[in-house]
CSV table of C-alpha atoms and ligand atoms in Angstrom, one decimal:
chain,number,residue,atom,x,y,z
A,1,MET,CA,-25.4,-3.3,22.7
A,2,SER,CA,-26.9,-1.1,19.9
A,3,ALA,CA,-30.2,0.0,20.4
A,4,ARG,CA,-30.8,0.5,16.8
A,5,ALA,CA,-30.2,-3.2,16.0
A,6,ARG,CA,-32.6,-4.4,18.8
A,7,GLU,CA,-35.2,-2.0,17.8
A,8,SER,CA,-34.8,-3.2,14.1
A,9,PHE,CA,-35.4,-6.7,15.1
A,10,ALA,CA,-38.2,-5.8,17.3
A,11,ARG,CA,-39.9,-3.9,14.3
A,12,SER,CA,-39.1,-6.5,11.6
A,13,PHE,CA,-40.1,-9.4,13.5
A,14,GLY,CA,-42.5,-8.3,16.6
A,15,GLU,CA,-40.1,-10.1,19.3
A,16,VAL,CA,-37.2,-9.1,21.5
A,17,PRO,CA,-33.8,-10.9,20.1
A,18,GLU,CA,-32.1,-13.8,22.2
A,19,ALA,CA,-28.6,-13.1,21.3
A,20,CYS,CA,-26.6,-9.9,20.2
A,21,ALA,CA,-23.1,-9.4,19.2
A,22,ARG,CA,-20.9,-6.3,18.5
A,23,ALA,CA,-17.9,-6.2,16.1
A,24,PRO,CA,-15.9,-2.9,15.3
A,25,GLY,CA,-14.4,-1.7,12.1
A,26,ARG,CA,-10.7,-0.9,11.9
A,27,VAL,CA,-7.9,1.3,10.4
A,28,ASN,CA,-4.7,-0.2,9.5
A,29,LEU,CA,-1.7,1.8,10.9
A,30,ILE,CA,0.8,0.3,8.5
A,31,GLY,CA,1.2,-2.9,6.6
A,32,GLU,CA,-0.9,-2.2,3.5
A,33,HIS,CA,-1.5,-5.1,1.2
A,34,THR,CA,0.9,-7.2,3.0
A,35,ASP,CA,-1.6,-9.8,4.5
A,36,TYR,CA,-2.3,-11.7,1.3
A,37,ASN,CA,1.4,-11.9,1.0
A,38,ASP,CA,2.0,-13.8,4.1
A,39,GLY,CA,3.2,-10.3,5.7
A,40,PHE,CA,2.8,-8.5,8.8
A,41,VAL,CA,-0.1,-5.8,9.4
A,42,LEU,CA,-0.5,-3.3,12.1
A,43,PRO,CA,-4.2,-2.2,12.7
A,44,ILE,CA,-6.5,-1.1,15.6
A,45,ALA,CA,-10.2,-1.7,15.9
A,46,ILE,CA,-12.1,1.4,16.0
A,47,ASP,CA,-15.0,2.9,18.4
A,48,LEU,CA,-17.4,2.4,15.3
A,49,ASP,CA,-19.1,-1.1,15.2
A,50,CYS,CA,-21.9,-3.2,13.6
A,51,VAL,CA,-24.2,-5.0,15.9
A,52,CYS,CA,-26.2,-8.0,15.1
A,53,ALA,CA,-29.3,-9.1,17.1
A,54,CYS,CA,-30.8,-12.5,16.3
A,55,GLY,CA,-33.5,-15.1,17.3
A,56,PRO,CA,-34.7,-18.6,16.2
A,57,GLY,CA,-36.1,-18.3,12.4
A,58,ARG,CA,-39.5,-19.9,11.2
A,59,GLY,CA,-38.0,-22.1,8.7
A,60,THR,CA,-36.2,-19.4,6.6
A,61,VAL,CA,-33.1,-17.3,7.0
A,62,HIS,CA,-34.6,-13.6,7.6
A,63,LEU,CA,-32.4,-10.9,7.3
A,64,ALA,CA,-33.0,-7.1,8.0
A,65,SER,CA,-30.7,-4.1,8.0
A,66,ALA,CA,-31.5,-0.9,9.7
A,67,ASP,CA,-28.9,0.7,7.8
A,68,VAL,CA,-30.4,0.2,4.2
A,69,GLY,CA,-34.0,-0.3,5.5
A,70,ALA,CA,-34.3,-3.5,3.5
A,71,ALA,CA,-35.0,-7.2,4.3
A,72,TYR,CA,-34.1,-10.4,2.6
A,73,GLU,CA,-35.7,-13.8,3.2
A,74,ALA,CA,-35.3,-17.4,1.6
A,75,PRO,CA,-35.0,-21.2,2.7
A,76,PRO,CA,-31.8,-21.8,4.3
A,77,GLY,CA,-30.8,-24.0,1.1
A,78,GLU,CA,-31.0,-20.9,-1.0
A,79,ALA,CA,-29.8,-18.1,1.3
A,80,LEU,CA,-26.7,-20.2,2.3
A,81,ARG,CA,-25.6,-21.2,-1.0
A,82,ALA,CA,-22.6,-19.1,-2.5
A,83,GLU,CA,-24.3,-19.4,-6.0
A,84,THR,CA,-27.2,-17.3,-4.8
A,85,TRP,CA,-25.2,-14.3,-4.4
A,86,ARG,CA,-23.5,-14.3,-7.8
A,87,THR,CA,-26.4,-13.4,-9.5
A,88,ALA,CA,-26.8,-9.7,-10.6
A,89,GLY,CA,-28.9,-7.6,-8.4
A,90,ALA,CA,-28.4,-9.9,-5.3
A,91,PRO,CA,-28.1,-7.3,-2.2
A,92,ARG,CA,-24.6,-7.0,-1.3
A,93,TRP,CA,-25.1,-6.2,2.4
A,94,ALA,CA,-27.3,-9.4,2.7
A,95,SER,CA,-24.4,-11.6,1.0
A,96,TYR,CA,-21.9,-10.7,3.7
A,97,ALA,CA,-24.4,-11.8,6.3
A,98,ALA,CA,-25.6,-14.9,4.7
A,99,GLY,CA,-21.7,-15.7,4.0
A,100,ALA,CA,-20.9,-15.4,7.5
A,101,LEU,CA,-23.6,-17.6,8.6
A,102,ALA,CA,-22.7,-20.1,6.0
A,103,CYS,CA,-19.2,-20.5,6.6
A,104,ALA,CA,-19.3,-20.1,10.4
A,105,ALA,CA,-21.7,-22.9,10.2
A,106,ARG,CA,-19.1,-25.2,8.7
A,107,GLU,CA,-17.2,-25.3,11.7
A,108,ALA,CA,-20.0,-25.2,14.0
A,109,PRO,CA,-22.2,-28.3,14.3
A,110,ALA,CA,-25.0,-26.9,16.3
A,111,LEU,CA,-25.3,-23.7,14.4
A,112,GLU,CA,-25.4,-25.9,11.4
A,113,SER,CA,-28.2,-28.0,12.4
A,114,MET,CA,-30.2,-24.9,13.8
A,115,LEU,CA,-29.7,-22.9,10.5
A,116,ARG,CA,-31.1,-26.1,8.6
A,117,THR,CA,-34.1,-26.9,10.6
A,118,ARG,CA,-35.3,-23.6,12.1
A,119,GLY,CA,-33.4,-20.9,10.0
A,120,ILE,CA,-32.7,-17.4,11.9
A,121,ARG,CA,-33.8,-14.2,12.0
A,122,LEU,CA,-31.6,-11.3,12.5
A,123,ALA,CA,-31.2,-7.5,12.3
A,124,VAL,CA,-28.0,-5.5,11.9
A,125,ALA,CA,-27.2,-2.1,12.4
A,126,SER,CA,-23.7,-0.5,11.9
A,127,ASP,CA,-22.4,3.1,12.4
A,128,VAL,CA,-19.0,2.0,10.4
A,129,PRO,CA,-19.5,4.1,7.0
A,130,LEU,CA,-20.2,1.5,4.4
A,131,GLY,CA,-17.5,1.5,1.8
A,132,GLY,CA,-15.6,3.9,3.6
A,133,GLY,CA,-12.2,2.1,3.8
A,134,LEU,CA,-12.8,1.1,7.7
A,135,SER,CA,-13.9,-2.4,7.1
A,136,SER,CA,-17.7,-2.3,7.3
A,137,SER,CA,-18.1,-5.5,5.7
A,138,ALA,CA,-15.7,-7.2,8.0
A,139,ALA,CA,-17.6,-5.8,11.1
A,140,LEU,CA,-20.9,-6.9,9.7
A,141,GLU,CA,-19.4,-10.6,9.0
A,142,VAL,CA,-18.1,-11.1,12.4
A,143,SER,CA,-21.0,-9.6,14.2
A,144,VAL,CA,-23.3,-11.9,12.3
A,145,ALA,CA,-21.1,-15.0,12.8
A,146,LEU,CA,-20.6,-14.4,16.5
A,147,ALA,CA,-24.5,-13.6,17.2
A,148,ALA,CA,-25.8,-16.5,15.5
A,149,CYS,CA,-23.1,-18.9,17.3
A,150,ALA,CA,-24.2,-17.3,20.7
A,151,LEU,CA,-27.7,-18.0,19.6
A,152,ALA,CA,-26.8,-21.8,18.7
A,153,GLY,CA,-24.9,-21.8,22.2
A,154,GLU,CA,-21.7,-22.6,20.2
A,155,ALA,CA,-18.1,-21.2,20.0
A,156,PRO,CA,-16.7,-21.9,16.7
A,157,ALA,CA,-12.8,-22.4,16.4
A,158,ASP,CA,-12.0,-19.5,14.0
A,159,ILE,CA,-14.5,-16.8,13.5
A,160,ALA,CA,-12.0,-14.7,11.6
A,161,ARG,CA,-11.1,-17.0,8.8
A,162,ALA,CA,-14.7,-17.9,8.5
A,163,CYS,CA,-15.7,-14.5,7.7
A,164,GLN,CA,-12.8,-14.2,5.2
A,165,ARG,CA,-14.2,-17.1,3.7
A,166,ALA,CA,-17.4,-15.6,3.5
A,167,GLU,CA,-16.0,-12.6,2.1
A,168,HIS,CA,-14.2,-14.8,-0.7
A,169,GLU,CA,-17.2,-17.0,-1.4
A,170,PHE,CA,-20.2,-14.9,-1.0
A,171,ALA,CA,-18.9,-11.4,-1.8
A,172,GLY,CA,-16.2,-12.3,-4.5
A,173,THR,CA,-13.5,-10.3,-2.7
A,174,PRO,CA,-10.3,-12.3,-2.5
A,175,CYS,CA,-9.4,-10.5,0.6
A,176,GLY,CA,-6.4,-11.3,3.0
A,177,LEU,CA,-7.3,-11.8,6.9
A,178,MET,CA,-6.5,-8.3,8.6
A,179,ASP,CA,-9.9,-6.8,8.7
A,180,GLN,CA,-11.6,-10.1,10.4
A,181,PHE,CA,-9.0,-10.9,12.5
A,182,VAL,CA,-8.6,-7.4,14.2
A,183,SER,CA,-12.3,-7.2,14.5
A,184,VAL,CA,-12.2,-10.5,16.5
A,185,HIS,CA,-8.8,-10.3,18.7
A,186,ALA,CA,-8.5,-6.4,18.9
A,187,ARG,CA,-7.4,-5.1,22.5
A,188,ALA,CA,-8.5,-1.7,23.8
A,189,GLY,CA,-5.9,1.0,23.7
A,190,HIS,CA,-3.5,-1.3,21.6
A,191,ALA,CA,-2.9,-2.0,18.0
A,192,LEU,CA,-2.5,-5.5,16.8
A,193,LEU,CA,0.7,-6.7,15.0
A,194,LEU,CA,-0.5,-10.0,13.0
A,195,ASP,CA,2.2,-12.3,11.3
A,196,CYS,CA,-0.1,-13.4,8.4
A,197,ALA,CA,2.1,-16.3,7.9
A,198,THR,CA,1.6,-17.8,10.9
A,199,GLY,CA,-1.6,-16.4,12.7
A,200,ALA,CA,0.8,-15.2,15.7
A,201,PHE,CA,0.0,-11.9,16.9
A,202,GLU,CA,0.7,-9.4,19.6
A,203,HIS,CA,-1.0,-6.3,21.1
A,204,VAL,CA,1.2,-3.3,20.8
A,205,PRO,CA,0.4,-0.5,23.2
A,206,MET,CA,-0.8,2.7,21.6
A,207,PRO,CA,1.7,5.7,22.6
A,208,PRO,CA,0.1,8.0,25.4
A,209,GLY,CA,-0.5,11.5,24.3
A,210,TRP,CA,-1.0,10.5,20.6
A,211,SER,CA,-4.2,9.9,18.7
A,212,VAL,CA,-5.5,8.9,15.1
A,213,MET,CA,-7.4,11.0,13.0
A,214,VAL,CA,-9.5,9.5,10.2
A,215,LEU,CA,-10.4,11.6,7.1
A,216,ASP,CA,-13.0,9.9,5.1
A,217,THR,CA,-12.5,11.0,1.4
A,218,GLY,CA,-16.2,10.5,0.4
A,219,VAL,CA,-14.9,8.4,-2.5
A,220,ARG,CA,-16.3,5.0,-2.2
A,221,HIS,CA,-14.4,2.1,-3.3
A,222,GLU,CA,-15.4,-1.3,-4.5
A,223,LEU,CA,-12.9,-3.8,-3.9
A,224,ALA,CA,-14.5,-6.6,-5.9
A,225,GLY,CA,-14.2,-4.3,-9.1
A,226,GLY,CA,-11.1,-6.2,-10.1
A,227,GLU,CA,-8.0,-3.8,-9.2
A,228,TYR,CA,-7.6,-5.8,-5.6
A,229,ALA,CA,-7.7,-9.0,-7.5
A,230,ARG,CA,-5.3,-7.7,-10.0
A,231,ARG,CA,-2.7,-6.5,-7.4
A,232,ARG,CA,-3.1,-10.0,-5.5
A,233,ALA,CA,-2.2,-11.7,-9.0
A,234,SER,CA,0.6,-9.6,-9.4
A,235,CYS,CA,2.1,-10.4,-6.1
A,236,GLU,CA,1.6,-14.0,-6.9
A,237,ARG,CA,3.4,-13.9,-10.2
A,238,ALA,CA,6.3,-12.0,-8.6
A,239,ALA,CA,6.9,-14.5,-6.0
A,240,ARG,CA,6.7,-17.2,-8.6
A,241,ALA,CA,9.0,-15.4,-10.7
A,242,LEU,CA,11.5,-15.1,-7.6
A,243,GLY,CA,11.2,-18.6,-6.7
A,244,ALA,CA,9.6,-17.6,-3.3
A,245,PRO,CA,6.6,-19.4,-2.0
A,246,SER,CA,5.2,-15.7,-1.2
A,247,LEU,CA,6.7,-12.1,-1.2
A,248,ARG,CA,7.2,-12.6,2.3
A,249,HIS,CA,10.2,-14.8,1.5
A,250,ALA,CA,11.6,-12.2,-1.3
A,251,ARG,CA,14.5,-10.2,-1.1
A,252,GLU,CA,14.6,-6.5,-2.5
A,253,ARG,CA,18.0,-7.5,-3.8
A,254,ASP,CA,16.4,-10.3,-6.0
A,255,LEU,CA,14.1,-7.7,-7.8
A,256,GLY,CA,16.6,-7.4,-10.8
A,257,ALA,CA,15.7,-11.1,-11.8
A,258,PRO,CA,15.1,-11.2,-15.5
A,259,GLY,CA,11.8,-12.9,-15.6
A,260,LEU,CA,10.2,-10.4,-13.5
A,261,ALA,CA,7.9,-7.8,-15.5
A,262,PRO,CA,8.6,-4.4,-14.4
A,263,GLN,CA,5.1,-4.0,-13.3
A,264,ASP,CA,5.2,-6.9,-11.0
A,265,ARG,CA,8.7,-5.7,-9.8
A,266,ASP,CA,7.1,-2.3,-8.6
A,267,ARG,CA,4.2,-4.3,-6.9
A,268,ALA,CA,6.8,-6.7,-5.1
A,269,ARG,CA,9.0,-3.9,-4.1
A,270,HIS,CA,6.1,-2.0,-2.0
A,271,VAL,CA,5.3,-5.4,-0.6
A,272,ILE,CA,9.0,-6.5,0.5
A,273,ARG,CA,9.4,-2.6,2.1
A,274,GLU,CA,5.9,-2.5,3.6
A,275,ILE,CA,6.3,-5.6,5.5
A,276,GLU,CA,9.7,-4.5,6.9
A,277,ARG,CA,7.8,-1.1,7.7
A,278,ALA,CA,5.1,-2.6,9.5
A,279,ARG,CA,7.8,-4.7,11.6
A,280,THR,CA,9.8,-1.7,12.3
A,281,GLY,CA,6.7,0.7,12.9
A,282,ALA,CA,5.5,-1.8,15.6
A,283,GLY,CA,8.6,-1.5,17.5
A,284,ALA,CA,8.7,2.4,17.1
A,285,LEU,CA,4.9,2.2,18.4
A,286,ALA,CA,6.0,0.1,21.4
A,287,ARG,CA,8.7,2.6,22.3
A,288,GLY,CA,6.3,5.5,21.9
A,289,ASP,CA,8.3,6.8,19.2
A,290,ALA,CA,5.4,8.7,17.2
A,291,ARG,CA,8.1,10.5,14.9
A,292,VAL,CA,9.7,7.5,13.5
A,293,PHE,CA,6.3,5.9,13.4
A,294,GLY,CA,5.0,9.1,11.4
A,295,ALA,CA,7.9,9.1,8.7
A,296,LEU,CA,7.0,5.3,8.1
A,297,MET,CA,3.6,6.2,7.6
A,298,VAL,CA,4.7,8.9,4.9
A,299,GLN,CA,6.8,6.3,3.1
A,300,SER,CA,4.3,3.8,3.1
A,301,HIS,CA,1.8,6.3,1.4
A,302,ALA,CA,4.3,7.1,-1.2
A,303,SER,CA,5.0,3.3,-2.0
A,304,LEU,CA,1.2,2.7,-2.1
A,305,ARG,CA,0.8,5.8,-4.7
A,306,ASP,CA,4.0,5.0,-6.8
A,307,ASP,CA,4.7,1.5,-6.8
A,308,TYR,CA,1.5,0.0,-5.8
A,309,GLU,CA,-0.7,2.4,-7.5
A,310,VAL,CA,-3.7,2.0,-5.4
A,311,SER,CA,-4.3,5.6,-4.4
A,312,CYS,CA,-6.2,8.2,-5.9
A,313,PRO,CA,-6.0,11.8,-6.2
A,314,GLU,CA,-8.4,12.4,-3.0
A,315,LEU,CA,-6.4,10.3,-1.0
A,316,ASN,CA,-3.1,11.8,-2.0
A,317,ILE,CA,-4.9,15.3,-1.1
A,318,ALA,CA,-6.1,14.0,2.2
A,319,VAL,CA,-2.9,12.9,3.1
A,320,GLU,CA,-1.1,16.5,2.0
A,321,VAL,CA,-3.9,18.2,4.1
A,322,LEU,CA,-3.3,16.0,7.2
A,323,LEU,CA,0.7,16.4,7.1
A,324,ASP,CA,-0.1,20.4,7.0
A,325,VAL,CA,-2.1,20.3,10.2
A,326,PRO,CA,0.0,21.5,13.3
A,327,GLY,CA,0.3,18.4,15.5
A,328,VAL,CA,0.4,15.7,13.0
A,329,VAL,CA,3.4,13.5,12.5
A,330,GLY,CA,2.6,11.1,10.0
A,331,ALA,CA,-0.3,10.2,7.5
A,332,ARG,CA,-1.3,7.7,4.7
A,333,MET,CA,-4.1,5.9,3.1
A,334,THR,CA,-5.5,3.1,5.1
A,335,GLY,CA,-7.2,-0.1,3.7
A,336,GLY,CA,-7.5,-1.5,0.1
A,337,GLY,CA,-7.3,2.0,-1.7
A,338,PHE,CA,-9.1,3.6,-4.6
A,339,GLY,CA,-11.1,5.7,-2.2
A,340,GLY,CA,-11.9,5.3,1.5
A,341,ALA,CA,-10.2,7.0,4.1
A,342,ALA,CA,-6.6,8.4,5.0
A,343,ILE,CA,-5.4,8.5,8.6
A,344,GLY,CA,-3.0,10.8,10.5
A,345,LEU,CA,-0.9,10.1,13.8
A,346,VAL,CA,-1.7,13.6,15.9
A,347,ARG,CA,-0.7,15.0,19.4
A,348,THR,CA,-3.8,14.4,21.4
A,349,ASP,CA,-3.6,17.9,22.6
A,350,ASP,CA,-3.8,19.1,19.1
A,351,ALA,CA,-6.6,16.6,17.9
A,352,PRO,CA,-9.6,18.8,18.7
A,353,SER,CA,-8.3,21.8,16.5
A,354,ALA,CA,-6.5,19.4,13.8
A,355,ALA,CA,-9.9,17.7,13.1
A,356,PRO,CA,-11.8,20.7,11.7
A,357,SER,CA,-9.0,22.5,9.8
A,358,ALA,CA,-8.2,19.3,8.0
A,359,ALA,CA,-11.9,18.8,7.1
A,360,GLU,CA,-12.0,22.4,6.2
A,361,ALA,CA,-8.7,22.3,3.8
A,362,TYR,CA,-9.8,18.9,2.2
A,363,ALA,CA,-13.1,20.3,1.4
A,364,ARG,CA,-11.5,23.5,-0.2
A,365,ARG,CA,-9.1,21.7,-2.2
A,366,THR,CA,-11.4,18.9,-3.6
A,367,GLY,CA,-15.0,20.3,-3.2
A,368,ARG,CA,-15.9,17.6,-1.4
A,369,ASP,CA,-17.3,17.1,2.1
A,370,GLY,CA,-14.2,15.6,4.0
A,371,LYS,CA,-15.5,14.1,7.5
A,372,VAL,CA,-12.6,13.8,10.1
A,373,ARG,CA,-13.2,11.8,13.1
A,374,VAL,CA,-10.6,10.9,15.9
A,375,VAL,CA,-10.9,7.3,16.7
A,376,ARG,CA,-9.8,5.4,19.8
A,377,ALA,CA,-8.2,1.8,19.7
A,378,SER,CA,-11.0,-0.3,21.0
A,379,GLY,CA,-11.5,-3.7,21.9
A,380,GLY,CA,-12.4,-6.8,19.6
A,381,ALA,CA,-16.0,-8.1,19.0
A,382,SER,CA,-18.0,-9.6,22.0
A,383,ALA,CA,-21.5,-11.4,22.0
A,384,GLU,CA,-24.2,-11.8,24.8
A,385,THR,CA,-27.2,-13.9,25.2
A,386,ALA,CA,-30.3,-13.5,27.8
A,387,PRO,CA,-33.3,-15.8,27.6
A,388,ALA,CA,-35.6,-12.6,28.0
A,389,GLY,CA,-33.8,-10.7,25.4
A,390,CYS,CA,-30.2,-8.7,25.2
A,391,ALA,CA,-29.4,-5.8,27.4
B,401,GLA,C1,-8.6,-4.8,2.3
B,401,GLA,C2,-8.4,-6.5,2.6
B,401,GLA,C3,-7.3,-6.8,3.6
B,401,GLA,C4,-6.0,-6.0,3.2
B,401,GLA,C5,-6.4,-4.4,2.8
B,401,GLA,C6,-5.0,-3.8,2.1
B,401,GLA,O1,-8.9,-3.7,3.4
B,401,GLA,O2,-9.9,-6.6,3.0
B,401,GLA,O3,-7.4,-8.0,3.6
B,401,GLA,O4,-5.6,-6.6,2.0
B,401,GLA,O5,-7.3,-4.2,1.9
B,401,GLA,O6,-4.1,-3.9,2.9
């Protein structure tokens, strides 16, 4: 577990933490903007994570962040109420942590009573770049919810859904389930195919000899900024116009329906095709067919750029740059869009030379610093407790 979170806890509270948890960020390989349409997604958890160290409180909810170097303290009645976080100027990082505590507590009676009577003290430290499209917020929420439950001696039923609710109610982002789900349920060396309609999932082995490269565009997105919610509303309108409970149940051949506005039709076309690509992609990945998978990634990006309109010039350049590098067979934006990161599927032998040449080409074309990492498909979140502090 991260020394930074433990040190931050010790510095902030003068004690050792009694429970710790780590939760990873993610990249989505394919199946973008499909989760809130009851579709399929195929993300991997990555080897960057958030760690939360915690101990019993002194009657307040006291949150410290090693990353932003700030703290927040309030009585539980205030800290754990969603309204508190709707006021202008409320610290965003703390809203994720408070939301995760409040929403996990609804399903975990021992945590609920601990928070109400004693409160909690916790410190978080993350190496998932904030706002970089790698789900830094889900990693934060899941690590906090897990650590707090471990401290209270309780295993709540569904950490992923509790954390998704935190994002809706406390951070005001109407996200789907993908980010929190993969952070909890990922398996090392595997992608996770999640059917968002049923919650059923399977682990799909990553093809040997292939790696995932992530190019951070340096453009920071803000999903609560409205575009994400507008896309979601557009999909719901389209489903209604098509008489379908969600776009999962809509067919491309029905998109000529007269009641469907042209823009909603484009959004729906993306979703319907992307759900199919995620399904086909999982099969290709499982067979080790990187070339087919790479071609699907390229189609996915074009559809997100043209039909769903969630890309941006820097993401389009990042994808072009990645596709130009020897050894790369596919590339696309990943996550919500409007900035954040692009990913490329690259032959592992070529990755050491591909990463710097992609970074250099991106910097040359955009004038921005493009950080490129090769990530490993990693395991999901885990917690530990120890009477004398976390290891
Ligand atoms: C964000 C949301 C996810 C998902 C993606 C787009 O990451 O948090 O739920 O909708 O955007 O696929």
